[in-house]
mmCIF file with all atom_site columns, C-alpha atoms and ligand atoms in Angstrom:
data_model
loop_
_atom_site.group_PDB
_atom_site.id
_atom_site.type_symbol
_atom_site.label_atom_id
_atom_site.label_alt_id
_atom_site.label_comp_id
_atom_site.label_asym_id
_atom_site.label_entity_id
_atom_site.label_seq_id
_atom_site.pdbx_PDB_ins_code
_atom_site.Cartn_x
_atom_site.Cartn_y
_atom_site.Cartn_z
_atom_site.occupancy
_atom_site.B_iso_or_equiv
_atom_site.pdbx_formal_charge
_atom_site.auth_seq_id
_atom_site.auth_comp_id
_atom_site.auth_asym_id
_atom_site.auth_atom_id
_atom_site.pdbx_PDB_model_num
ATOM   1   C  CA  . MET A 1 1   ? -77.854 -12.317 -16.712 1.00 0.00 ? 25  MET A CA  1
ATOM   2   C  CA  . SER A 1 2   ? -77.874 -10.572 -20.170 1.00 0.00 ? 26  SER A CA  1
ATOM   3   C  CA  . LYS A 1 3   ? -77.271 -12.722 -23.309 1.00 0.00 ? 27  LYS A CA  1
ATOM   4   C  CA  . SER A 1 4   ? -73.969 -10.808 -23.830 1.00 0.00 ? 28  SER A CA  1
ATOM   5   C  CA  . ALA A 1 5   ? -72.752 -11.290 -20.117 1.00 0.00 ? 29  ALA A CA  1
ATOM   6   C  CA  . LYS A 1 6   ? -73.791 -14.994 -20.638 1.00 0.00 ? 30  LYS A CA  1
ATOM   7   C  CA  . SER A 1 7   ? -71.487 -15.232 -23.954 1.00 0.00 ? 31  SER A CA  1
ATOM   8   C  CA  . ALA A 1 8   ? -68.663 -13.301 -22.494 1.00 0.00 ? 32  ALA A CA  1
ATOM   9   C  CA  . THR A 1 9   ? -68.440 -15.888 -19.519 1.00 0.00 ? 33  THR A CA  1
ATOM   10  C  CA  . LYS A 1 10  ? -68.847 -18.935 -21.691 1.00 0.00 ? 34  LYS A CA  1
ATOM   11  C  CA  . ALA A 1 11  ? -65.792 -20.585 -23.116 1.00 0.00 ? 35  ALA A CA  1
ATOM   12  C  CA  . LYS A 1 12  ? -65.622 -20.572 -26.712 1.00 0.00 ? 36  LYS A CA  1
ATOM   13  C  CA  . ARG A 1 13  ? -66.087 -24.120 -28.157 1.00 0.00 ? 37  ARG A CA  1
ATOM   14  C  CA  . VAL A 1 14  ? -64.224 -24.793 -31.315 1.00 0.00 ? 38  VAL A CA  1
ATOM   15  C  CA  . GLY A 1 15  ? -63.647 -27.945 -33.342 1.00 0.00 ? 39  GLY A CA  1
ATOM   16  C  CA  . VAL A 1 16  ? -59.832 -28.342 -32.806 1.00 0.00 ? 40  VAL A CA  1
ATOM   17  C  CA  . ARG A 1 17  ? -58.513 -31.212 -31.187 1.00 0.00 ? 41  ARG A CA  1
ATOM   18  C  CA  . ALA A 1 18  ? -55.922 -30.881 -28.089 1.00 0.00 ? 42  ALA A CA  1
ATOM   19  C  CA  . TYR A 1 19  ? -52.928 -32.416 -29.915 1.00 0.00 ? 43  TYR A CA  1
ATOM   20  C  CA  . ASP A 1 20  ? -49.805 -33.839 -27.989 1.00 0.00 ? 44  ASP A CA  1
ATOM   21  C  CA  . SER A 1 21  ? -47.587 -31.901 -30.571 1.00 0.00 ? 45  SER A CA  1
ATOM   22  C  CA  . HIS A 1 22  ? -47.663 -29.120 -33.004 1.00 0.00 ? 46  HIS A CA  1
ATOM   23  C  CA  . VAL A 1 23  ? -45.038 -29.150 -35.553 1.00 0.00 ? 47  VAL A CA  1
ATOM   24  C  CA  . PHE A 1 24  ? -44.574 -25.737 -37.528 1.00 0.00 ? 48  PHE A CA  1
ATOM   25  C  CA  . VAL A 1 25  ? -42.532 -26.044 -40.687 1.00 0.00 ? 49  VAL A CA  1
ATOM   26  C  CA  . CYS A 1 26  ? -41.289 -22.871 -42.317 1.00 0.00 ? 50  CYS A CA  1
ATOM   27  C  CA  . SER A 1 27  ? -42.633 -22.093 -45.867 1.00 0.00 ? 51  SER A CA  1
ATOM   28  C  CA  . GLY A 1 28  ? -40.811 -18.914 -46.260 1.00 0.00 ? 52  GLY A CA  1
ATOM   29  C  CA  . SER A 1 29  ? -39.073 -18.602 -49.543 1.00 0.00 ? 53  SER A CA  1
ATOM   30  C  CA  . VAL A 1 30  ? -35.378 -19.551 -48.486 1.00 0.00 ? 54  VAL A CA  1
ATOM   31  C  CA  . CYS A 1 31  ? -36.555 -22.678 -46.559 1.00 0.00 ? 55  CYS A CA  1
ATOM   32  C  CA  . LYS A 1 32  ? -38.698 -23.526 -49.467 1.00 0.00 ? 56  LYS A CA  1
ATOM   33  C  CA  . LYS A 1 33  ? -35.480 -23.420 -51.812 1.00 0.00 ? 57  LYS A CA  1
ATOM   34  C  CA  . ARG A 1 34  ? -33.804 -25.465 -49.546 1.00 0.00 ? 58  ARG A CA  1
ATOM   35  C  CA  . GLY A 1 35  ? -36.510 -28.532 -49.465 1.00 0.00 ? 59  GLY A CA  1
ATOM   36  C  CA  . ALA A 1 36  ? -38.972 -27.442 -46.808 1.00 0.00 ? 60  ALA A CA  1
ATOM   37  C  CA  . LYS A 1 37  ? -41.781 -28.838 -48.993 1.00 0.00 ? 61  LYS A CA  1
ATOM   38  C  CA  . ASP A 1 38  ? -40.102 -32.260 -49.065 1.00 0.00 ? 62  ASP A CA  1
ATOM   39  C  CA  . VAL A 1 39  ? -39.389 -32.140 -45.307 1.00 0.00 ? 63  VAL A CA  1
ATOM   40  C  CA  . ARG A 1 40  ? -43.131 -31.251 -44.384 1.00 0.00 ? 64  ARG A CA  1
ATOM   41  C  CA  . LYS A 1 41  ? -44.123 -33.853 -47.030 1.00 0.00 ? 65  LYS A CA  1
ATOM   42  C  CA  . ALA A 1 42  ? -42.019 -36.509 -45.352 1.00 0.00 ? 66  ALA A CA  1
ATOM   43  C  CA  . LEU A 1 43  ? -43.117 -35.359 -41.731 1.00 0.00 ? 67  LEU A CA  1
ATOM   44  C  CA  . LYS A 1 44  ? -46.805 -35.735 -42.813 1.00 0.00 ? 68  LYS A CA  1
ATOM   45  C  CA  . SER A 1 45  ? -46.167 -39.094 -44.381 1.00 0.00 ? 69  SER A CA  1
ATOM   46  C  CA  . GLU A 1 46  ? -44.175 -40.462 -41.427 1.00 0.00 ? 70  GLU A CA  1
ATOM   47  C  CA  . VAL A 1 47  ? -46.572 -39.181 -38.788 1.00 0.00 ? 71  VAL A CA  1
ATOM   48  C  CA  . LYS A 1 48  ? -49.299 -41.076 -40.844 1.00 0.00 ? 72  LYS A CA  1
ATOM   49  C  CA  . GLU A 1 49  ? -47.271 -44.073 -40.866 1.00 0.00 ? 73  GLU A CA  1
ATOM   50  C  CA  . ALA A 1 50  ? -46.548 -43.858 -37.059 1.00 0.00 ? 74  ALA A CA  1
ATOM   51  C  CA  . GLY A 1 51  ? -50.191 -43.671 -36.411 1.00 0.00 ? 75  GLY A CA  1
ATOM   52  C  CA  . LEU A 1 52  ? -49.923 -40.068 -35.086 1.00 0.00 ? 76  LEU A CA  1
ATOM   53  C  CA  . ARG A 1 53  ? -52.366 -38.326 -37.085 1.00 0.00 ? 77  ARG A CA  1
ATOM   54  C  CA  . ARG A 1 54  ? -54.622 -37.557 -34.083 1.00 0.00 ? 78  ARG A CA  1
ATOM   55  C  CA  . GLU A 1 55  ? -51.856 -36.743 -31.779 1.00 0.00 ? 79  GLU A CA  1
ATOM   56  C  CA  . VAL A 1 56  ? -49.773 -34.632 -34.039 1.00 0.00 ? 80  VAL A CA  1
ATOM   57  C  CA  . ARG A 1 57  ? -50.669 -31.326 -36.180 1.00 0.00 ? 81  ARG A CA  1
ATOM   58  C  CA  . ILE A 1 58  ? -48.286 -30.225 -38.965 1.00 0.00 ? 82  ILE A CA  1
ATOM   59  C  CA  . ASP A 1 59  ? -48.773 -26.703 -40.141 1.00 0.00 ? 83  ASP A CA  1
ATOM   60  C  CA  . SER A 1 60  ? -46.791 -24.415 -42.546 1.00 0.00 ? 84  SER A CA  1
ATOM   61  C  CA  . VAL A 1 61  ? -45.764 -20.973 -41.011 1.00 0.00 ? 85  VAL A CA  1
ATOM   62  C  CA  . GLY A 1 62  ? -44.183 -18.226 -42.751 1.00 0.00 ? 86  GLY A CA  1
ATOM   63  C  CA  . CYS A 1 63  ? -40.413 -17.007 -42.159 1.00 0.00 ? 87  CYS A CA  1
ATOM   64  C  CA  . LEU A 1 64  ? -39.182 -17.985 -38.793 1.00 0.00 ? 88  LEU A CA  1
ATOM   65  C  CA  . GLY A 1 65  ? -36.208 -15.432 -39.087 1.00 0.00 ? 89  GLY A CA  1
ATOM   66  C  CA  . LEU A 1 66  ? -33.373 -17.763 -39.447 1.00 0.00 ? 90  LEU A CA  1
ATOM   67  C  CA  . CYS A 1 67  ? -33.465 -18.268 -43.074 1.00 0.00 ? 91  CYS A CA  1
ATOM   68  C  CA  . LYS A 1 68  ? -29.691 -19.053 -43.537 1.00 0.00 ? 92  LYS A CA  1
ATOM   69  C  CA  . HIS A 1 69  ? -30.003 -22.296 -41.554 1.00 0.00 ? 93  HIS A CA  1
ATOM   70  C  CA  . GLY A 1 70  ? -33.211 -23.461 -43.402 1.00 0.00 ? 94  GLY A CA  1
ATOM   71  C  CA  . PRO A 1 71  ? -35.214 -25.679 -43.731 1.00 0.00 ? 95  PRO A CA  1
ATOM   72  C  CA  . ASN A 1 72  ? -36.502 -24.950 -40.275 1.00 0.00 ? 96  ASN A CA  1
ATOM   73  C  CA  . ALA A 1 73  ? -39.094 -26.246 -38.149 1.00 0.00 ? 97  ALA A CA  1
ATOM   74  C  CA  . ILE A 1 74  ? -40.325 -25.883 -34.482 1.00 0.00 ? 98  ILE A CA  1
ATOM   75  C  CA  . VAL A 1 75  ? -42.161 -28.459 -32.234 1.00 0.00 ? 99  VAL A CA  1
ATOM   76  C  CA  . TYR A 1 76  ? -44.366 -27.504 -29.558 1.00 0.00 ? 100 TYR A CA  1
ATOM   77  C  CA  . PRO A 1 77  ? -45.108 -27.867 -26.737 1.00 0.00 ? 101 PRO A CA  1
ATOM   78  C  CA  . SER A 1 78  ? -41.380 -28.177 -26.128 1.00 0.00 ? 102 SER A CA  1
ATOM   79  C  CA  . GLY A 1 79  ? -40.480 -25.189 -28.416 1.00 0.00 ? 103 GLY A CA  1
ATOM   80  C  CA  . THR A 1 80  ? -37.663 -27.209 -29.988 1.00 0.00 ? 104 THR A CA  1
ATOM   81  C  CA  . TRP A 1 81  ? -36.273 -25.756 -33.069 1.00 0.00 ? 105 TRP A CA  1
ATOM   82  C  CA  . TYR A 1 82  ? -34.827 -28.098 -35.794 1.00 0.00 ? 106 TYR A CA  1
ATOM   83  C  CA  . LEU A 1 83  ? -32.615 -26.015 -38.077 1.00 0.00 ? 107 LEU A CA  1
ATOM   84  C  CA  . GLY A 1 84  ? -31.544 -27.413 -41.487 1.00 0.00 ? 108 GLY A CA  1
ATOM   85  C  CA  . LEU A 1 85  ? -33.822 -30.309 -41.094 1.00 0.00 ? 109 LEU A CA  1
ATOM   86  C  CA  . LYS A 1 86  ? -33.393 -32.810 -44.081 1.00 0.00 ? 110 LYS A CA  1
ATOM   87  C  CA  . GLU A 1 87  ? -35.975 -35.195 -45.410 1.00 0.00 ? 111 GLU A CA  1
ATOM   88  C  CA  . ARG A 1 88  ? -33.672 -37.883 -44.361 1.00 0.00 ? 112 ARG A CA  1
ATOM   89  C  CA  . ASP A 1 89  ? -33.832 -36.661 -40.707 1.00 0.00 ? 113 ASP A CA  1
ATOM   90  C  CA  . VAL A 1 90  ? -37.692 -36.833 -40.607 1.00 0.00 ? 114 VAL A CA  1
ATOM   91  C  CA  . PRO A 1 91  ? -37.798 -40.447 -39.294 1.00 0.00 ? 115 PRO A CA  1
ATOM   92  C  CA  . GLU A 1 92  ? -35.773 -39.737 -36.318 1.00 0.00 ? 116 GLU A CA  1
ATOM   93  C  CA  . VAL A 1 93  ? -37.671 -36.584 -35.228 1.00 0.00 ? 117 VAL A CA  1
ATOM   94  C  CA  . VAL A 1 94  ? -41.092 -38.638 -35.551 1.00 0.00 ? 118 VAL A CA  1
ATOM   95  C  CA  . GLU A 1 95  ? -39.647 -41.824 -33.765 1.00 0.00 ? 119 GLU A CA  1
ATOM   96  C  CA  . GLY A 1 96  ? -37.528 -39.941 -31.088 1.00 0.00 ? 120 GLY A CA  1
ATOM   97  C  CA  . HIS A 1 97  ? -39.620 -36.788 -30.517 1.00 0.00 ? 121 HIS A CA  1
ATOM   98  C  CA  . LEU A 1 98  ? -43.033 -37.073 -31.605 1.00 0.00 ? 122 LEU A CA  1
ATOM   99  C  CA  . LEU A 1 99  ? -43.268 -40.764 -30.620 1.00 0.00 ? 123 LEU A CA  1
ATOM   100 C  CA  . GLY A 1 100 ? -40.773 -40.958 -27.877 1.00 0.00 ? 124 GLY A CA  1
ATOM   101 C  CA  . GLY A 1 101 ? -41.414 -37.441 -26.407 1.00 0.00 ? 125 GLY A CA  1
ATOM   102 C  CA  . GLU A 1 102 ? -37.804 -36.381 -26.331 1.00 0.00 ? 126 GLU A CA  1
ATOM   103 C  CA  . PRO A 1 103 ? -36.200 -33.873 -28.643 1.00 0.00 ? 127 PRO A CA  1
ATOM   104 C  CA  . VAL A 1 104 ? -33.711 -35.152 -31.001 1.00 0.00 ? 128 VAL A CA  1
ATOM   105 C  CA  . ALA A 1 105 ? -30.426 -33.823 -29.508 1.00 0.00 ? 129 ALA A CA  1
ATOM   106 C  CA  . ARG A 1 106 ? -28.314 -34.427 -32.805 1.00 0.00 ? 130 ARG A CA  1
ATOM   107 C  CA  . LEU A 1 107 ? -30.718 -32.351 -34.574 1.00 0.00 ? 131 LEU A CA  1
ATOM   108 C  CA  . ALA A 1 108 ? -32.156 -29.734 -32.188 1.00 0.00 ? 132 ALA A CA  1
ATOM   109 C  CA  . ALA A 1 109 ? -30.655 -26.258 -32.154 1.00 0.00 ? 133 ALA A CA  1
ATOM   110 C  CA  . ASP A 1 110 ? -28.585 -25.375 -29.113 1.00 0.00 ? 134 ASP A CA  1
ATOM   111 C  CA  . PHE A 1 111 ? -29.259 -21.554 -28.546 1.00 0.00 ? 135 PHE A CA  1
ATOM   112 C  CA  . ARG A 1 112 ? -27.135 -21.331 -25.496 1.00 0.00 ? 136 ARG A CA  1
HETATM 113 S  S1  . FES B 2 .   ? -37.648 -18.662 -44.823 1.00 0.00 ? 224 FES B S1  1
HETATM 114 FE FE1 . FES B 2 .   ? -37.468 -20.081 -43.228 1.00 0.00 ? 224 FES B FE1 1
HETATM 115 S  S2  . FES B 2 .   ? -36.695 -19.159 -41.828 1.00 0.00 ? 224 FES B S2  1
HETATM 116 FE FE2 . FES B 2 .   ? -36.906 -17.563 -43.182 1.00 0.00 ? 224 FES B FE2 1
#
């Protein structure tokens, strides 16, 4: 087998852990003005305090397109949207969703 054929069939190994949850916090200008930075900071702090740093990854993303509801965040793998997330809501999201595994119904967006 040629070298290029071998590399084409070989899975790419990268240094990224398989997280249980991945949280994307909007860092678009509107969400930023509405406190997204504080929400992200609180999430990082609560996740660390809960001992979930190896299980939960938190990243910033650009505008999620629902600016008027911001600050917004999405949690995967469930794909749960949290719109208008406040710093004070963060402990409930960490406790209920990231630790407990269930989206926080009171805070999760209902797109029906
Ligand atoms: S700026 Fe956050 S959804 Fe647009």
